[in-house]
PDB file of C-alpha atoms and ligand atoms in Angstrom:
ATOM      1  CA  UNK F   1      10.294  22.489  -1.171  1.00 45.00           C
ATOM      2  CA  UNK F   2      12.253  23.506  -3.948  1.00 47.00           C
ATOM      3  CA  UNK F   3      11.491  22.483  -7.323  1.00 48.00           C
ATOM      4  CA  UNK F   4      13.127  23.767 -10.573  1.00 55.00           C
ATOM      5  CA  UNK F   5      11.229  24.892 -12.806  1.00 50.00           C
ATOM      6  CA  UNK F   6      10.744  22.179 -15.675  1.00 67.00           C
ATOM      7  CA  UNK F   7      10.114  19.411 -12.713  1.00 80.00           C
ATOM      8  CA  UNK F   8       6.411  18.871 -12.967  1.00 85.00           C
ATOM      9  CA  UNK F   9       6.503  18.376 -16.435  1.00 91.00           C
ATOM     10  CA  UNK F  10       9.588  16.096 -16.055  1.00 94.00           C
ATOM     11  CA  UNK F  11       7.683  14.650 -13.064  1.00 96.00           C
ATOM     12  CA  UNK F  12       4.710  14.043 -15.161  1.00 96.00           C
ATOM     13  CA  UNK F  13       6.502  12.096 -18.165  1.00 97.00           C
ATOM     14  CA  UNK F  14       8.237   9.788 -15.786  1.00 98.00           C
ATOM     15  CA  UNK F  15       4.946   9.044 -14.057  1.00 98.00           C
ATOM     16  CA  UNK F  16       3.159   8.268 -17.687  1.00 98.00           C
ATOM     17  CA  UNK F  17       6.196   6.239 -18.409  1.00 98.00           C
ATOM     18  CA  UNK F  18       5.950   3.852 -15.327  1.00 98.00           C
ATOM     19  CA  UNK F  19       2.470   3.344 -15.965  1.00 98.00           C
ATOM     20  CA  UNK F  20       2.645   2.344 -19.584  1.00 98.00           C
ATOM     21  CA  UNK F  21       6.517   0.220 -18.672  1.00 98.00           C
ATOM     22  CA  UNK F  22       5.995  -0.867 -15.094  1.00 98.00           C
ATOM     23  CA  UNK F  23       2.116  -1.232 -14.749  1.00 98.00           C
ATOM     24  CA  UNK F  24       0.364  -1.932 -18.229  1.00 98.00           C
ATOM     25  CA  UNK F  25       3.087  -3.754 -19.852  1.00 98.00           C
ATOM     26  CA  UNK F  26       3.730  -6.718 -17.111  1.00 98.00           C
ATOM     27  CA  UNK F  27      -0.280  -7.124 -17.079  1.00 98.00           C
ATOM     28  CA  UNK F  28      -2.156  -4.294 -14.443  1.00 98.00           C
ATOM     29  CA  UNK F  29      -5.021  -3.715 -17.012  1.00 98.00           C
ATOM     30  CA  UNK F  30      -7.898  -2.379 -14.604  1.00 98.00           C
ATOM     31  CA  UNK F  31      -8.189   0.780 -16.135  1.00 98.00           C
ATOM     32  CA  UNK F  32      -9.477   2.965 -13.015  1.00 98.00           C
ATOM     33  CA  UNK F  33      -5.941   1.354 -11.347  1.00 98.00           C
ATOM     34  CA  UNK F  34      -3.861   3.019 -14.078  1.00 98.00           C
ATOM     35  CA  UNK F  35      -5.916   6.260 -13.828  1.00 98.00           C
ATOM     36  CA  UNK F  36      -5.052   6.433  -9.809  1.00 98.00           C
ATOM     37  CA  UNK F  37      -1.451   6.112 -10.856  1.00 98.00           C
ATOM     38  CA  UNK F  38      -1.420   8.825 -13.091  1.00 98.00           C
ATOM     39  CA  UNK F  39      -3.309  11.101 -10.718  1.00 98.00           C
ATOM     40  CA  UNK F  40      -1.043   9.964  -7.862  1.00 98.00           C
ATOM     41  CA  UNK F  41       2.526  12.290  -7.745  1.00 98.00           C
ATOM     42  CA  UNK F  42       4.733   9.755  -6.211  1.00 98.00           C
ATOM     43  CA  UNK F  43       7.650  12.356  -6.471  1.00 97.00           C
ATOM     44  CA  UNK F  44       5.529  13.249  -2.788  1.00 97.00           C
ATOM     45  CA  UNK F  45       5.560  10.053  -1.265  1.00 98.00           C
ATOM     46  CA  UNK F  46       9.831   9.933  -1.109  1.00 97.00           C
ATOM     47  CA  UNK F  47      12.377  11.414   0.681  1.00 96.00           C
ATOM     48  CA  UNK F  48      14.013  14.885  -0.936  1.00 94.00           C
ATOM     49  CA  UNK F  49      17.225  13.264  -1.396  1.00 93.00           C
ATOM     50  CA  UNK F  50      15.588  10.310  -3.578  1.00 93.00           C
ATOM     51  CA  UNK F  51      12.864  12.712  -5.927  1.00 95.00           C
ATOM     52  CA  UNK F  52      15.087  11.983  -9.197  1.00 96.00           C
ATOM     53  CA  UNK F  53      14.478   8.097  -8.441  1.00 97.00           C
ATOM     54  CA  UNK F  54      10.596   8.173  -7.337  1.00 98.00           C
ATOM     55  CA  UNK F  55       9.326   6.768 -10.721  1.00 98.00           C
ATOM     56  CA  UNK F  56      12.138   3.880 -10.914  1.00 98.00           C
ATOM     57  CA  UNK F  57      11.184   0.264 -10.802  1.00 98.00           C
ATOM     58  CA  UNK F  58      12.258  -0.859  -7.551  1.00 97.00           C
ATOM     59  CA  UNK F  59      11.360   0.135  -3.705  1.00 97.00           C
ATOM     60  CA  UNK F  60      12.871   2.739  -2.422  1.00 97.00           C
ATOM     61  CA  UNK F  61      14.227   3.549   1.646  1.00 96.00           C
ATOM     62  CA  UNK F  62      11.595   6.112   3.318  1.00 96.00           C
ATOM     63  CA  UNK F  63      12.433   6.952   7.122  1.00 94.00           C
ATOM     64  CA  UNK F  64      12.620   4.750  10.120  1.00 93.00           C
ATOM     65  CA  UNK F  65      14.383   1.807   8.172  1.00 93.00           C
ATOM     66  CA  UNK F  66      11.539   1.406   6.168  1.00 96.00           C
ATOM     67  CA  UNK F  67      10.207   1.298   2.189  1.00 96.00           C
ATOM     68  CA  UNK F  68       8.370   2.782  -0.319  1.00 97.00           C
ATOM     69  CA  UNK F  69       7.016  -0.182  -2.170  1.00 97.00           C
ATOM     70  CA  UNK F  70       7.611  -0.562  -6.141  1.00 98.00           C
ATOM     71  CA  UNK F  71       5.620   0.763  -8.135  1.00 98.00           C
ATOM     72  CA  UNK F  72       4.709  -2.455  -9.477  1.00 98.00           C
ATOM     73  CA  UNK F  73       3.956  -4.116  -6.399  1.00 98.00           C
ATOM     74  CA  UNK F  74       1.334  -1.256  -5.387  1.00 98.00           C
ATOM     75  CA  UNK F  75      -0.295  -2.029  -8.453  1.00 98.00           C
ATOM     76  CA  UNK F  76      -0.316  -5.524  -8.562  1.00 98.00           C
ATOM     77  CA  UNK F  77      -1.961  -5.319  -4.713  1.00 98.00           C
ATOM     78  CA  UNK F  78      -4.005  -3.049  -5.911  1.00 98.00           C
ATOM     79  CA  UNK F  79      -5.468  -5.004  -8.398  1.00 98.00           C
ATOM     80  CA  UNK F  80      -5.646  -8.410  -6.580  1.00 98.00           C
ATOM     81  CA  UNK F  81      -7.584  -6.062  -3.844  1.00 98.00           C
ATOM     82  CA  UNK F  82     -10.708  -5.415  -6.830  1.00 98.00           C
ATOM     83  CA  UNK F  83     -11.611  -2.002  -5.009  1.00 98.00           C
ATOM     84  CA  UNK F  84     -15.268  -0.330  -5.802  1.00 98.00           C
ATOM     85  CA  UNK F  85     -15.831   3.265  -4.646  1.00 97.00           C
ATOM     86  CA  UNK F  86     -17.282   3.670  -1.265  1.00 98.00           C
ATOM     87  CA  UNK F  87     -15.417   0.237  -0.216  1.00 98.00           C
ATOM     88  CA  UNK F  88     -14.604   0.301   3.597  1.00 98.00           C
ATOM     89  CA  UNK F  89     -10.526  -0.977   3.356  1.00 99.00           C
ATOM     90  CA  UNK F  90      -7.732  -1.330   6.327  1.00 99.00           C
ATOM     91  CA  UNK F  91      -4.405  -0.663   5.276  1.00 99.00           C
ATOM     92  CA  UNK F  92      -1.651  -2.755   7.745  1.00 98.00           C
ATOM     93  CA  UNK F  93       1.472  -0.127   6.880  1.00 98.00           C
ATOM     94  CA  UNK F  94       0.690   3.196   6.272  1.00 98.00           C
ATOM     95  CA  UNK F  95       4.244   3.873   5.407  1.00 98.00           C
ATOM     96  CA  UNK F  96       4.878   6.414   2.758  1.00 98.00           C
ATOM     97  CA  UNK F  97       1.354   6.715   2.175  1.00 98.00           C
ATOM     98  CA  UNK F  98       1.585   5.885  -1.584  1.00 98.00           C
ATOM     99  CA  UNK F  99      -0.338   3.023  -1.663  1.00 98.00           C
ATOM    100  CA  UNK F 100      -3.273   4.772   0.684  1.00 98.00           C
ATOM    101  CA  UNK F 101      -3.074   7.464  -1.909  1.00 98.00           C
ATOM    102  CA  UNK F 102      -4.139   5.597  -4.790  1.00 98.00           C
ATOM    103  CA  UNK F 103      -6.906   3.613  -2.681  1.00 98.00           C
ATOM    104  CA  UNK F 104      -8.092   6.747  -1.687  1.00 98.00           C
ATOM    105  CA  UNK F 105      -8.305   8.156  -5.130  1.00 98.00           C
ATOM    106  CA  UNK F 106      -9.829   5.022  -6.482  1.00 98.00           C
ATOM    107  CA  UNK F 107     -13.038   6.138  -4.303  1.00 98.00           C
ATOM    108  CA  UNK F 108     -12.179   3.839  -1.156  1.00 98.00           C
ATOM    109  CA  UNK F 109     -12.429   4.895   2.449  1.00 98.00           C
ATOM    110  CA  UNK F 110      -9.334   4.172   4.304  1.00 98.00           C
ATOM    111  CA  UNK F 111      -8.194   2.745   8.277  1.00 98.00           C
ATOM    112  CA  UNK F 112      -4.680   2.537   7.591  1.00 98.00           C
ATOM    113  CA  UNK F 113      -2.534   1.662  10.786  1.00 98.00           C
ATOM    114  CA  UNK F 114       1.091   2.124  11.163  1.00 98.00           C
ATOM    115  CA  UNK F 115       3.458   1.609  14.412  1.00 97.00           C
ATOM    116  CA  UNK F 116       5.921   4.613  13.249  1.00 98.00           C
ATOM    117  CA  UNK F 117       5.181   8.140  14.564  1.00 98.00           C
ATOM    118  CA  UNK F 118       7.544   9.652  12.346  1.00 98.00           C
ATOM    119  CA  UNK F 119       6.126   7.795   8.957  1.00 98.00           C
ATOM    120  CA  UNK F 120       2.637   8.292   9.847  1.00 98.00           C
ATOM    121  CA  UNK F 121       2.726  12.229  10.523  1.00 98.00           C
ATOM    122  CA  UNK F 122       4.807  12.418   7.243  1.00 98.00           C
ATOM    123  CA  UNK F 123       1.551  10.426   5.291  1.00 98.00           C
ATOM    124  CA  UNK F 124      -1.066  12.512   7.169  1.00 98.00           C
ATOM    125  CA  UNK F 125       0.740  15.479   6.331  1.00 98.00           C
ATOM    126  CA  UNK F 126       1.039  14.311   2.413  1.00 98.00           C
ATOM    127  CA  UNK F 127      -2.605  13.035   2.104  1.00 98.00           C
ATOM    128  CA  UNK F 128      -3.700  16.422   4.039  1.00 98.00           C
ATOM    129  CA  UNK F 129      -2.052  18.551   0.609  1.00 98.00           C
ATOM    130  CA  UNK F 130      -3.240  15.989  -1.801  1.00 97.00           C
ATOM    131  CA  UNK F 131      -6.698  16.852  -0.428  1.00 98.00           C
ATOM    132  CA  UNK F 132      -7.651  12.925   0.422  1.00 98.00           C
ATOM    133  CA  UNK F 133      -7.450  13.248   4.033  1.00 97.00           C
ATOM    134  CA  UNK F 134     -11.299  13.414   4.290  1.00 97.00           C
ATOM    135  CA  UNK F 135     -11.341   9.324   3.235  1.00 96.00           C
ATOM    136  CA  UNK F 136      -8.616   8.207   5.570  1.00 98.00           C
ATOM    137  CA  UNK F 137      -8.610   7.239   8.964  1.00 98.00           C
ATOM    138  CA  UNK F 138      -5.532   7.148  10.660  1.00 98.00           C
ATOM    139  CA  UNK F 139      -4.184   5.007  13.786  1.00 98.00           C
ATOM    140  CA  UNK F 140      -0.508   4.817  15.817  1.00 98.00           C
ATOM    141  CA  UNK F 141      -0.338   1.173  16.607  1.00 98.00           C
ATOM    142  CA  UNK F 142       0.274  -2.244  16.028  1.00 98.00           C
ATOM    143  CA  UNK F 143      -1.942  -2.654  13.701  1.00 98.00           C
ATOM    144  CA  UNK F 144      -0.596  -6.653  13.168  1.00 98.00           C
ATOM    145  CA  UNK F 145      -4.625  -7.999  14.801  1.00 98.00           C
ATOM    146  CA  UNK F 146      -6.136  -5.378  12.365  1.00 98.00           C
ATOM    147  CA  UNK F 147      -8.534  -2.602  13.968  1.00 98.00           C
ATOM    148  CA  UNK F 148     -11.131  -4.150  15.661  1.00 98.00           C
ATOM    149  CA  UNK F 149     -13.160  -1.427  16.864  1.00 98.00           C
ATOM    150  CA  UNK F 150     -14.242   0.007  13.217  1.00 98.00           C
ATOM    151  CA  UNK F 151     -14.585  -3.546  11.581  1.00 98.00           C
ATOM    152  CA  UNK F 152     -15.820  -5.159   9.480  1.00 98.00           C
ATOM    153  CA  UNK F 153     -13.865  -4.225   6.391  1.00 99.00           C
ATOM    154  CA  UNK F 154     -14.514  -5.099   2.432  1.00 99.00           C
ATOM    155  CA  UNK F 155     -10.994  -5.333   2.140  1.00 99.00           C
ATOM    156  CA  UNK F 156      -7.882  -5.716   4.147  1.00 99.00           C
ATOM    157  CA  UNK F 157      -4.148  -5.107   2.667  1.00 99.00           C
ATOM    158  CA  UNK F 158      -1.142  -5.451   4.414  1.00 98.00           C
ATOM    159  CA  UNK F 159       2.314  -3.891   3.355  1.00 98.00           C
ATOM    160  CA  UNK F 160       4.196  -5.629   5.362  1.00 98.00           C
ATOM    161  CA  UNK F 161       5.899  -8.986   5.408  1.00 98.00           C
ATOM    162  CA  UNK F 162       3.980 -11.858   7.906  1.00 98.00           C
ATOM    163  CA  UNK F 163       4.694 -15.188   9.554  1.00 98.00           C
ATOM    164  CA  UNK F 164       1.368 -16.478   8.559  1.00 98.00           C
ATOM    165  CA  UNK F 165      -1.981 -14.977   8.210  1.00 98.00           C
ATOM    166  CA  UNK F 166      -3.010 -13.137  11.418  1.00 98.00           C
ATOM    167  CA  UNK F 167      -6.867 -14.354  12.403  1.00 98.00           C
ATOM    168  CA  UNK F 168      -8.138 -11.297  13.704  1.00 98.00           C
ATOM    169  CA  UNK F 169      -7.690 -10.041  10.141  1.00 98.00           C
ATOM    170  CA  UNK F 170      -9.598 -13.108   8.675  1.00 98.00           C
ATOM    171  CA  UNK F 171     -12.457 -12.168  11.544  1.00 98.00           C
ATOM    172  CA  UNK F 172     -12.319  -8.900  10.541  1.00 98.00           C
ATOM    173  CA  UNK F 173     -13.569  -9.412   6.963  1.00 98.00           C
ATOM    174  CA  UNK F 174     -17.046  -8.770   5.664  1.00 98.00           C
ATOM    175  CA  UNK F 175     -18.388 -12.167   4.138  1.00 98.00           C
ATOM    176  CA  UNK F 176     -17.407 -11.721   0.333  1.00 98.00           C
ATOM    177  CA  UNK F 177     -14.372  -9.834   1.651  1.00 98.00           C
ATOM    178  CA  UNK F 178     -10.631 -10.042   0.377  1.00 98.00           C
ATOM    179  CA  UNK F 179      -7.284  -9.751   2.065  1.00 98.00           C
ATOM    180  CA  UNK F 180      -3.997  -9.304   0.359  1.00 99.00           C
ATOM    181  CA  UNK F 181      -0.721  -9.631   2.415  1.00 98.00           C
ATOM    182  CA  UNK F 182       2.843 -10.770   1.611  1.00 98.00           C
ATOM    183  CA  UNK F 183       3.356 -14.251   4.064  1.00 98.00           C
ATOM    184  CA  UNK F 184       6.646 -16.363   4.428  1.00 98.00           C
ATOM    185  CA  UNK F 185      10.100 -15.368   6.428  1.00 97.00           C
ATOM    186  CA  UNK F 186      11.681 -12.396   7.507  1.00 96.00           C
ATOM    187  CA  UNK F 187      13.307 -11.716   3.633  1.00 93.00           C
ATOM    188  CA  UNK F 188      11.058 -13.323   1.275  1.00 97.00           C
ATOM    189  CA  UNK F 189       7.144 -14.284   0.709  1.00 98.00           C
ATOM    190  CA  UNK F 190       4.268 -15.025  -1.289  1.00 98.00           C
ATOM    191  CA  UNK F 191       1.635 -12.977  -1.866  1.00 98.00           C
ATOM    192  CA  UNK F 192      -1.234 -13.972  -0.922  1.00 98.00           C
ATOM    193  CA  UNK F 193      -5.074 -13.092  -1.643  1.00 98.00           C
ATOM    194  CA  UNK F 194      -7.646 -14.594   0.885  1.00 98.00           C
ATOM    195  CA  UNK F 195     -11.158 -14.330   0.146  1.00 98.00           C
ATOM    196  CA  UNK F 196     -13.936 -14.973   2.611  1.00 98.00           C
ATOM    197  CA  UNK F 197     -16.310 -16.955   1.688  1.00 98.00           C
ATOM    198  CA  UNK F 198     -18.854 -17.645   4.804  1.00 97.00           C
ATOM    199  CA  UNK F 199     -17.892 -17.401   8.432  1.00 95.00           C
ATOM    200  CA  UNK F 200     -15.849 -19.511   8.780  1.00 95.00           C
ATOM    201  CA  UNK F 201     -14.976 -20.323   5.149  1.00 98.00           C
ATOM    202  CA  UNK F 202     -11.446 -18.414   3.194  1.00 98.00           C
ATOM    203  CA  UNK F 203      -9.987 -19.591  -0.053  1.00 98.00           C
ATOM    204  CA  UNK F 204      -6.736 -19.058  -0.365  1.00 98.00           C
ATOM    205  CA  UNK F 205      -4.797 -17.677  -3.596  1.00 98.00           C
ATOM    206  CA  UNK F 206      -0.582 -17.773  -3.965  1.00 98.00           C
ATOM    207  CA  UNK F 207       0.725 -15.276  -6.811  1.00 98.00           C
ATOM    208  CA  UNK F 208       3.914 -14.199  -6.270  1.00 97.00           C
ATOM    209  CA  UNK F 209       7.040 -14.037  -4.992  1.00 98.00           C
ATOM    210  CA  UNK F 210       8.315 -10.829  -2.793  1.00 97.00           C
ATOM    211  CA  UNK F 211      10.620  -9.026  -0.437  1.00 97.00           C
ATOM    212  CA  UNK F 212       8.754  -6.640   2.065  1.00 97.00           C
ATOM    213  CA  UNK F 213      10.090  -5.236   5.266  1.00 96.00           C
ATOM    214  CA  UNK F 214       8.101  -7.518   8.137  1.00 97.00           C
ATOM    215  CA  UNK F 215       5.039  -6.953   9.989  1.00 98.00           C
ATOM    216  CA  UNK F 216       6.681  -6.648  13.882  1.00 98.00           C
ATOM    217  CA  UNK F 217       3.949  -7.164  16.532  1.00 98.00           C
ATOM    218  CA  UNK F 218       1.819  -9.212  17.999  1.00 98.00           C
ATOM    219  CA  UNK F 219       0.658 -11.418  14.868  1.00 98.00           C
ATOM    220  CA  UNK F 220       4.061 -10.567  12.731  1.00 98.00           C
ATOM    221  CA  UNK F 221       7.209 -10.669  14.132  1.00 98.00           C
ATOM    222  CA  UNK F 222       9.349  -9.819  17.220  1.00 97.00           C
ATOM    223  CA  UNK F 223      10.827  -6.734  16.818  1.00 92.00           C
ATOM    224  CA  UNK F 224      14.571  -7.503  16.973  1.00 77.00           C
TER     225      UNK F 224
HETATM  226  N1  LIG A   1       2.614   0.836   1.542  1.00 62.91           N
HETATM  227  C1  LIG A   1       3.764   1.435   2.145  1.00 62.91           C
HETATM  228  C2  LIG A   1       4.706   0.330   2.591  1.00 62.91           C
HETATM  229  C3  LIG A   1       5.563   0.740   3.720  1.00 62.91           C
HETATM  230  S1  LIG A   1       6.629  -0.537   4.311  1.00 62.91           S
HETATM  231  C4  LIG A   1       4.461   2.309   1.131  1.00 62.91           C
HETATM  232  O1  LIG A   1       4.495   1.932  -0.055  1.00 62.91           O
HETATM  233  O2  LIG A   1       4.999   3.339   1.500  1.00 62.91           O
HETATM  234  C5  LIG A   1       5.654  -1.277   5.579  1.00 62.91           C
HETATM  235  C6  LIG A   1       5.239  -0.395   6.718  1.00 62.91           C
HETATM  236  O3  LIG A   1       4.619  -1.228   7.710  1.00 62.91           O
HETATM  237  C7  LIG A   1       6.362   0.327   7.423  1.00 62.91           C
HETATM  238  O4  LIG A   1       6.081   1.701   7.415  1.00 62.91           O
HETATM  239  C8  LIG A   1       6.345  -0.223   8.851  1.00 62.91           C
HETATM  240  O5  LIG A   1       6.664   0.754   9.824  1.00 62.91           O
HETATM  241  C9  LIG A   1       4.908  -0.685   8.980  1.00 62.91           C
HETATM  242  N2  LIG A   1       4.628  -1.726   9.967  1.00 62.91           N
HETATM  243  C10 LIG A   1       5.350  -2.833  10.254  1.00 62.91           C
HETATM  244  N3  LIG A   1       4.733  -3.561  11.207  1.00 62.91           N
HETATM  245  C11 LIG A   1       3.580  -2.892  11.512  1.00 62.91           C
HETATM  246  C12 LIG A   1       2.512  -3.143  12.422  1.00 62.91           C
HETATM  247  N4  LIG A   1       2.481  -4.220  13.202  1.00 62.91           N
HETATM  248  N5  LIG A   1       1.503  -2.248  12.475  1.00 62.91           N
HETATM  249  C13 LIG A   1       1.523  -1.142  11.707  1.00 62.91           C
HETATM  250  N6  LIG A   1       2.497  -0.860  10.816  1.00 62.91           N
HETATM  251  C14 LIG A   1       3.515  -1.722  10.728  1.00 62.91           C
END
């Protein structure tokens, strides 16, 4: 990698400035959220080509046809997810890796699941030089009925669009447990925060509105 010299520190003030403009500003107040997106270099988490644009407000196109989500949007999950260290959490969507970067940091232990080879050696690779491989667990699959054979989790997230909420995910959930994940059509959703209340008992919580790339598999969508 080539960096000029100058970067970091440019790096740096365009990080502090998407936290105060992007995060604190439209309401993301837990303050142990904002300090994982300081800590967090998301200049990492992009492709080369796209470094100048890692702190802007919008998602940005990783390999494989696939996104980077906002910052905002990792923040706002984030925050709906109400992480505690030590918190057992499966990510649906490794992707970039961003958003199991700043779980990780906030103390959780991560099962994140993603169906590209190419995007999860890329996040393995970037968690393994951040130094927070030792909290995640990583798995090549469809990961759209969850990860059965490590459950039950504290908290599920999903970064990926789905068709409805897939059950396994619900049966996957400790009792007290949340799961956040983006549900509607192929282009646009809600996103939604389910919360398990007994066995067999979820509230369900609509904020807003969003755009992710679908979930493709078994409980998302047919791949096209
Ligand atoms: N949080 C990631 C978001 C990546 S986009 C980031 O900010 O970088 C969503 C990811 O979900 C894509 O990488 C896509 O390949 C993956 N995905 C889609 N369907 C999946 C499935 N059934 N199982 C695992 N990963 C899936």
């Amino acid at each position: 990698m080539n960096y000029q010299s100058g970067d970091s520190s440019r790096f740096e003030q365009a990080r502090e400035q998407m936290v105060v403009e992007q995060l604190q500003r439209r309401g993301i107040s837990d303050h142990s959220v904002l300090q994982a997106f300081r800590k967090v270099p998301r200049e990492k988490f992009v492709p080369v080509e796209q470094r100048d644009q890692a702190y802007a407000d919008r998602a940005l196109a990783i390999a494989d046809g696939q996104t980077i989500s906002q910052p905002y949007m990792v923040g706002l999950m984030t925050e709906l997810l109400a992480v505690d260290q030590g918190m057992k959490i499966l990510e649906i969507g490794t992707g970039s890796g961003y958003q199991t970067a700043i779980l990780a940091v906030l103390g959780a232990d991560l099962y994140t699941v993603e169906n590209s080879q190419k995007l999860a050696g890329q996040a393995k690779k970037r968690l393994t030089e951040l130094g927070l491989i030792d909290r995640v667990n990583f798995k090549l699959a469809d990961g759209s009925g969850g990860w059965s054979a490590v459950a039950p989790f504290d908290r599920i997230i999903v970064t990926a669009g789905a068709p409805q909420v897939p059950t396994p995910l619900k049966q996957q959930l400790r009792i007290g447990g949340k799961l956040v994940i983006p549900v509607g059509d192929r282009r646009s959703q809600k996103l939604m925060v389910v919360t398990k209340q007994g066995a067999n008992d979820f509230s369900q919580q609509v904020t807003i509105n969003c755009r992710f790339v679908p979930l493709i598999g078994e409980y998302g969508w047919p791949s096209e």
